[in-house]
């Protein structure tokens, strides 16, 4: 007789990470190709030498550094093992019954339905609009008395699209005060919008206790391998998060690297300009070749290829460039180093590829 396992887990898909093949260019995981700065590497090395000691479970120094950076209080900040861990903890603190609803756009971050099902709650998906962008009116209309959390991924993963400040404010005004809105801003540092409409979730949430913001050190800060993210929200939400936090899940090394990265943030964030330039160069080349793709506000591009997506991804892999197909919806391509992007563009704009897929 085997141990009793929840039978509903059979229906939960496993999270699929970007694939890797020796010798291939990998543009499938939205990683930055820049290594950590020397000052960050030094902090990592020093922290490794203390690996025999437990990390600070409450990440006081890291949370304090984030609070100072954002102009909030320590009690407004929680740290987690990447922002995806915080996503799951947010569902845990808000949902108790199978009828409790977690609302999100689809297609969006693929962890949302997984963490919802893991917590035993009900996932409610709202289709994106025709521009592969969050349909905020439809999202607001889908809220019911059973809705506990609404995830808004802005910029959206995997489409890269984003809503501006005015649209988000209009949406937030429609959400009941007892529904938690999570603004998932994992790609916040790649946003390039006019200042008057720049969607800064931390600012939007300052006077809205039901708004929580997620950000991460995995993308623009280049710490994807160390897993550290953070949440900014009302003290009562942060307190609840810390109650379900897995003890010591943000390692000593991760905390030290994140603090050092914040201290070097100006140099690190300057790197995003190079990524954005490559992203836009790739998009211009694809548009010129006849592709249809939305404007991206992240470090990747979205090709809405529909039922051709899987075959397109396989063909790209055969050409030596690994990208990320998403079912029958589209393909996501990370902006990497110029020579990596050139390798993808050589495949994507090849007349044979265009004839087959466009």
Tab-separated table of N, CA, C and O in Angstrom, residues 131-204:
chain	number	residue	atom	x	y	z
A	131	UNK	N	-4.841	42.348	-28.841
A	131	UNK	CA	-3.462	42.844	-28.913
A	131	UNK	C	-2.544	42.099	-27.953
A	131	UNK	O	-1.462	42.581	-27.624
A	132	UNK	N	-2.988	40.947	-27.469
A	132	UNK	CA	-2.205	40.132	-26.528
A	132	UNK	C	-1.936	40.860	-25.217
A	132	UNK	O	-0.912	40.650	-24.566
A	133	UNK	N	-2.880	41.719	-24.822
A	133	UNK	CA	-2.743	42.546	-23.626
A	133	UNK	C	-3.853	42.219	-22.634
A	133	UNK	O	-4.935	41.776	-23.027
A	134	UNK	N	-3.616	42.453	-21.361
A	134	UNK	CA	-4.662	42.266	-20.353
A	134	UNK	C	-5.912	43.059	-20.729
A	134	UNK	O	-5.846	44.266	-20.969
A	135	UNK	N	-7.043	42.373	-20.748
A	135	UNK	CA	-8.337	43.033	-20.933
A	135	UNK	C	-8.845	43.392	-19.539
A	135	UNK	O	-9.522	42.602	-18.880
A	136	UNK	N	-8.490	44.580	-19.086
A	136	UNK	CA	-8.783	44.958	-17.699
A	136	UNK	C	-10.276	45.093	-17.438
A	136	UNK	O	-10.748	44.802	-16.329
A	137	UNK	N	-11.043	45.512	-18.434
A	137	UNK	CA	-12.501	45.591	-18.252
A	137	UNK	C	-13.082	44.194	-18.031
A	137	UNK	O	-13.922	43.986	-17.145
A	138	UNK	N	-12.642	43.240	-18.839
A	138	UNK	CA	-13.135	41.870	-18.688
A	138	UNK	C	-12.663	41.263	-17.376
A	138	UNK	O	-13.395	40.508	-16.720
A	139	UNK	N	-11.448	41.609	-16.962
A	139	UNK	CA	-10.916	41.103	-15.702
A	139	UNK	C	-11.755	41.616	-14.527
A	139	UNK	O	-12.108	40.853	-13.622
A	140	UNK	N	-12.082	42.899	-14.559
A	140	UNK	CA	-12.909	43.478	-13.492
A	140	UNK	C	-14.300	42.858	-13.486
A	140	UNK	O	-14.868	42.581	-12.419
A	141	UNK	N	-14.848	42.625	-14.686
A	141	UNK	CA	-16.196	42.063	-14.787
A	141	UNK	C	-16.246	40.620	-14.294
A	141	UNK	O	-17.319	40.131	-13.901
A	142	UNK	N	-15.124	39.923	-14.305
A	142	UNK	CA	-15.081	38.520	-13.900
A	142	UNK	C	-14.998	38.337	-12.386
A	142	UNK	O	-15.110	37.214	-11.891
A	143	UNK	N	-14.800	39.411	-11.642
A	143	UNK	CA	-14.720	39.316	-10.177
A	143	UNK	C	-16.086	38.962	-9.607
A	143	UNK	O	-17.113	39.540	-9.985
A	144	UNK	N	-16.096	37.986	-8.716
A	144	UNK	CA	-17.329	37.550	-8.062
A	144	UNK	C	-17.139	37.615	-6.546
A	144	UNK	O	-16.029	37.874	-6.065
A	145	UNK	N	-18.188	37.358	-5.778
A	145	UNK	CA	-18.030	37.318	-4.314
A	145	UNK	C	-17.042	36.256	-3.834
A	145	UNK	O	-16.579	36.319	-2.690
A	146	UNK	N	-16.688	35.286	-4.695
A	146	UNK	CA	-15.735	34.257	-4.313
A	146	UNK	C	-14.301	34.598	-4.699
A	146	UNK	O	-13.378	33.860	-4.355
A	147	UNK	N	-14.097	35.699	-5.397
A	147	UNK	CA	-12.747	36.080	-5.834
A	147	UNK	C	-11.927	36.543	-4.637
A	147	UNK	O	-12.347	37.395	-3.863
A	148	UNK	N	-10.756	35.982	-4.496
A	148	UNK	CA	-9.873	36.330	-3.386
A	148	UNK	C	-8.623	37.079	-3.858
A	148	UNK	O	-8.130	37.968	-3.167
A	149	UNK	N	-8.106	36.693	-5.027
A	149	UNK	CA	-6.879	37.293	-5.552
A	149	UNK	C	-7.040	37.529	-7.054
A	149	UNK	O	-7.628	36.697	-7.755
A	150	UNK	N	-6.500	38.656	-7.521
A	150	UNK	CA	-6.399	38.919	-8.948
A	150	UNK	C	-4.935	39.196	-9.267
A	150	UNK	O	-4.341	40.123	-8.713
A	151	UNK	N	-4.352	38.370	-10.127
A	151	UNK	CA	-2.984	38.594	-10.569
A	151	UNK	C	-3.001	39.421	-11.859
A	151	UNK	O	-3.686	39.060	-12.819
A	152	UNK	N	-2.252	40.506	-11.863
A	152	UNK	CA	-2.076	41.322	-13.065
A	152	UNK	C	-0.586	41.368	-13.359
A	152	UNK	O	0.178	42.010	-12.636
A	153	UNK	N	-0.174	40.673	-14.395
A	153	UNK	CA	1.240	40.605	-14.768
A	153	UNK	C	1.535	41.772	-15.721
A	153	UNK	O	1.048	41.790	-16.855
A	154	UNK	N	2.306	42.743	-15.246
A	154	UNK	CA	2.499	43.973	-16.011
A	154	UNK	C	3.952	44.440	-15.912
A	154	UNK	O	4.352	44.945	-14.873
A	155	UNK	N	4.778	44.272	-16.968
A	155	UNK	CA	4.496	43.693	-18.280
A	155	UNK	C	4.151	42.210	-18.179
A	155	UNK	O	4.603	41.512	-17.286
A	156	UNK	N	3.343	41.791	-19.155
A	156	UNK	CA	2.844	40.424	-19.115
A	156	UNK	C	3.856	39.425	-19.672
A	156	UNK	O	4.487	39.668	-20.693
A	157	UNK	N	3.987	38.322	-18.967
A	157	UNK	CA	4.788	37.201	-19.435
A	157	UNK	C	3.815	36.095	-19.863
A	157	UNK	O	3.002	35.667	-19.042
A	158	UNK	N	3.798	35.681	-21.140
A	158	UNK	CA	4.890	35.761	-22.111
A	158	UNK	C	4.717	36.774	-23.238
A	158	UNK	O	5.513	36.758	-24.177
A	159	UNK	N	3.703	37.628	-23.212
A	159	UNK	CA	3.460	38.481	-24.384
A	159	UNK	C	4.251	39.779	-24.376
A	159	UNK	O	4.391	40.428	-25.408
A	160	UNK	N	4.741	40.197	-23.201
A	160	UNK	CA	5.536	41.418	-23.110
A	160	UNK	C	4.740	42.697	-23.131
A	160	UNK	O	5.306	43.787	-23.017
A	161	UNK	N	3.432	42.606	-23.258
A	161	UNK	CA	2.588	43.797	-23.330
A	161	UNK	C	2.371	44.388	-21.943
A	161	UNK	O	2.540	43.707	-20.932
A	162	UNK	N	1.990	45.660	-21.895
A	162	UNK	CA	1.806	46.328	-20.602
A	162	UNK	C	0.688	47.348	-20.686
A	162	UNK	O	0.407	47.916	-21.747
A	163	UNK	N	0.060	47.571	-19.561
A	163	UNK	CA	-0.945	48.624	-19.417
A	163	UNK	C	-0.329	49.803	-18.678
A	163	UNK	O	0.511	49.633	-17.793
A	164	UNK	N	-0.768	51.002	-19.033
A	164	UNK	CA	-0.242	52.210	-18.413
A	164	UNK	C	-0.945	52.559	-17.117
A	164	UNK	O	-1.928	51.915	-16.716
A	165	UNK	N	-0.449	53.583	-16.460
A	165	UNK	CA	-0.947	54.003	-15.152
A	165	UNK	C	-2.438	54.315	-15.167
A	165	UNK	O	-3.192	53.850	-14.303
A	166	UNK	N	-2.886	55.089	-16.137
A	166	UNK	CA	-4.292	55.500	-16.162
A	166	UNK	C	-5.219	54.298	-16.263
A	166	UNK	O	-6.258	54.233	-15.573
A	167	UNK	N	-4.863	53.334	-17.100
A	167	UNK	CA	-5.694	52.140	-17.260
A	167	UNK	C	-5.709	51.302	-15.983
A	167	UNK	O	-6.761	50.774	-15.593
A	168	UNK	N	-4.571	51.202	-15.322
A	168	UNK	CA	-4.507	50.435	-14.084
A	168	UNK	C	-5.310	51.101	-12.969
A	168	UNK	O	-6.003	50.428	-12.201
A	169	UNK	N	-5.222	52.418	-12.882
A	169	UNK	CA	-5.990	53.127	-11.861
A	169	UNK	C	-7.485	52.922	-12.076
A	169	UNK	O	-8.239	52.661	-11.125
A	170	UNK	N	-7.915	53.026	-13.318
A	170	UNK	CA	-9.330	52.796	-13.634
A	170	UNK	C	-9.753	51.392	-13.225
A	170	UNK	O	-10.838	51.183	-12.671
A	171	UNK	N	-8.890	50.408	-13.479
A	171	UNK	CA	-9.182	49.029	-13.091
A	171	UNK	C	-9.227	48.879	-11.576
A	171	UNK	O	-10.175	48.293	-11.020
A	172	UNK	N	-8.231	49.405	-10.891
A	172	UNK	CA	-8.171	49.263	-9.433
A	172	UNK	C	-9.379	49.901	-8.757
A	172	UNK	O	-9.840	49.408	-7.718
A	173	UNK	N	-9.891	50.962	-9.335
A	173	UNK	CA	-11.074	51.617	-8.774
A	173	UNK	C	-12.312	50.726	-8.837
A	173	UNK	O	-13.272	50.942	-8.088
A	174	UNK	N	-12.300	49.735	-9.731
A	174	UNK	CA	-13.446	48.836	-9.883
A	174	UNK	C	-13.372	47.621	-8.975
A	174	UNK	O	-14.369	46.916	-8.795
A	175	UNK	N	-12.192	47.349	-8.430
A	175	UNK	CA	-11.995	46.123	-7.645
A	175	UNK	C	-12.477	46.335	-6.216
A	175	UNK	O	-12.093	47.315	-5.561
A	176	UNK	N	-13.309	45.428	-5.678
A	176	UNK	CA	-13.740	45.546	-4.274
A	176	UNK	C	-12.545	45.591	-3.328
A	176	UNK	O	-11.515	44.954	-3.573
A	177	UNK	N	-12.703	46.312	-2.244
A	177	UNK	CA	-11.598	46.532	-1.312
A	177	UNK	C	-11.135	45.249	-0.630
A	177	UNK	O	-10.005	45.193	-0.126
A	178	UNK	N	-11.982	44.212	-0.618
A	178	UNK	CA	-11.592	42.974	0.058
A	178	UNK	C	-10.975	41.950	-0.894
A	178	UNK	O	-10.711	40.807	-0.497
A	179	UNK	N	-10.727	42.350	-2.136
A	179	UNK	CA	-10.061	41.477	-3.104
A	179	UNK	C	-8.619	41.948	-3.263
A	179	UNK	O	-8.368	43.120	-3.546
A	180	UNK	N	-7.670	41.049	-3.075
A	180	UNK	CA	-6.258	41.403	-3.187
A	180	UNK	C	-5.847	41.432	-4.661
A	180	UNK	O	-6.015	40.450	-5.382
A	181	UNK	N	-5.311	42.560	-5.096
A	181	UNK	CA	-4.787	42.691	-6.452
A	181	UNK	C	-3.267	42.606	-6.374
A	181	UNK	O	-2.624	43.391	-5.672
A	182	UNK	N	-2.703	41.642	-7.084
A	182	UNK	CA	-1.256	41.446	-7.099
A	182	UNK	C	-0.723	41.958	-8.439
A	182	UNK	O	-1.007	41.379	-9.481
A	183	UNK	N	0.032	43.045	-8.395
A	183	UNK	CA	0.679	43.569	-9.587
A	183	UNK	C	2.043	42.915	-9.697
A	183	UNK	O	2.973	43.248	-8.963
A	184	UNK	N	2.138	41.963	-10.590
A	184	UNK	CA	3.366	41.187	-10.757
A	184	UNK	C	4.269	41.945	-11.733
A	184	UNK	O	4.030	41.959	-12.942
A	185	UNK	N	5.320	42.561	-11.204
A	185	UNK	CA	6.184	43.434	-11.992
A	185	UNK	C	7.597	42.859	-12.126
A	185	UNK	O	8.593	43.552	-11.946
A	186	UNK	N	7.669	41.584	-12.490
A	186	UNK	CA	8.969	40.935	-12.627
A	186	UNK	C	9.847	41.612	-13.679
A	186	UNK	O	11.079	41.569	-13.595
A	187	UNK	N	9.210	42.260	-14.657
A	187	UNK	CA	9.962	42.891	-15.756
A	187	UNK	C	9.874	44.417	-15.683
A	187	UNK	O	10.075	45.107	-16.676
A	188	UNK	N	9.619	44.928	-14.509
A	188	UNK	CA	9.415	46.363	-14.308
A	188	UNK	C	10.566	47.200	-14.859
A	188	UNK	O	10.355	48.264	-15.446
A	189	UNK	N	11.786	46.741	-14.684
A	189	UNK	CA	12.966	47.535	-15.052
A	189	UNK	C	13.131	47.699	-16.552
A	189	UNK	O	13.936	48.516	-17.000
A	190	UNK	N	12.388	46.921	-17.337
A	190	UNK	CA	12.474	47.045	-18.798
A	190	UNK	C	11.375	47.931	-19.374
A	190	UNK	O	11.327	48.143	-20.591
A	191	UNK	N	10.500	48.438	-18.534
A	191	UNK	CA	9.423	49.313	-18.994
A	191	UNK	C	9.983	50.624	-19.532
A	191	UNK	O	10.854	51.244	-18.904
A	192	UNK	N	9.480	51.037	-20.667
A	192	UNK	CA	9.831	52.336	-21.235
A	192	UNK	C	8.546	53.006	-21.686
A	192	UNK	O	8.057	52.801	-22.789
A	193	UNK	N	7.947	53.776	-20.773
A	193	UNK	CA	6.693	54.473	-21.059
A	193	UNK	C	6.844	55.936	-20.675
A	193	UNK	O	7.701	56.279	-19.848
A	194	UNK	N	6.017	56.816	-21.236
A	194	UNK	CA	6.066	58.229	-20.829
A	194	UNK	C	5.863	58.376	-19.322
A	194	UNK	O	5.083	57.636	-18.718
A	195	UNK	N	6.561	59.321	-18.732
A	195	UNK	CA	6.526	59.490	-17.271
A	195	UNK	C	5.113	59.674	-16.744
A	195	UNK	O	4.762	59.155	-15.674
A	196	UNK	N	4.280	60.397	-17.493
A	196	UNK	CA	2.936	60.690	-16.996
A	196	UNK	C	2.041	59.454	-16.950
A	196	UNK	O	1.017	59.446	-16.271
A	197	UNK	N	2.410	58.381	-17.658
A	197	UNK	CA	1.593	57.174	-17.659
A	197	UNK	C	2.406	55.955	-17.245
A	197	UNK	O	2.005	54.826	-17.492
A	198	UNK	N	3.536	56.184	-16.580
A	198	UNK	CA	4.401	55.078	-16.181
A	198	UNK	C	3.743	54.287	-15.052
A	198	UNK	O	3.424	54.850	-13.992
A	199	UNK	N	3.542	52.973	-15.222
A	199	UNK	CA	2.785	52.180	-14.242
A	199	UNK	C	3.651	51.615	-13.120
A	199	UNK	O	4.054	50.452	-13.146
A	200	UNK	N	3.935	52.434	-12.138
A	200	UNK	CA	4.729	52.017	-10.981
A	200	UNK	C	3.785	51.481	-9.914
A	200	UNK	O	3.089	52.233	-9.239
A	201	UNK	N	3.763	50.155	-9.763
A	201	UNK	CA	2.828	49.542	-8.837
A	201	UNK	C	3.012	49.964	-7.395
A	201	UNK	O	2.044	50.063	-6.643
A	202	UNK	N	4.262	50.207	-6.994
A	202	UNK	CA	4.501	50.631	-5.609
A	202	UNK	C	3.805	51.962	-5.338
A	202	UNK	O	3.185	52.150	-4.285
A	203	UNK	N	3.886	52.868	-6.287
A	203	UNK	CA	3.213	54.161	-6.117
A	203	UNK	C	1.694	53.990	-6.148
A	203	UNK	O	0.975	54.612	-5.362
A	204	UNK	N	1.200	53.141	-7.038
A	204	UNK	CA	-0.246	52.918	-7.129
A	204	UNK	C	-0.790	52.288	-5.852
A	204	UNK	O	-1.947	52.514	-5.485
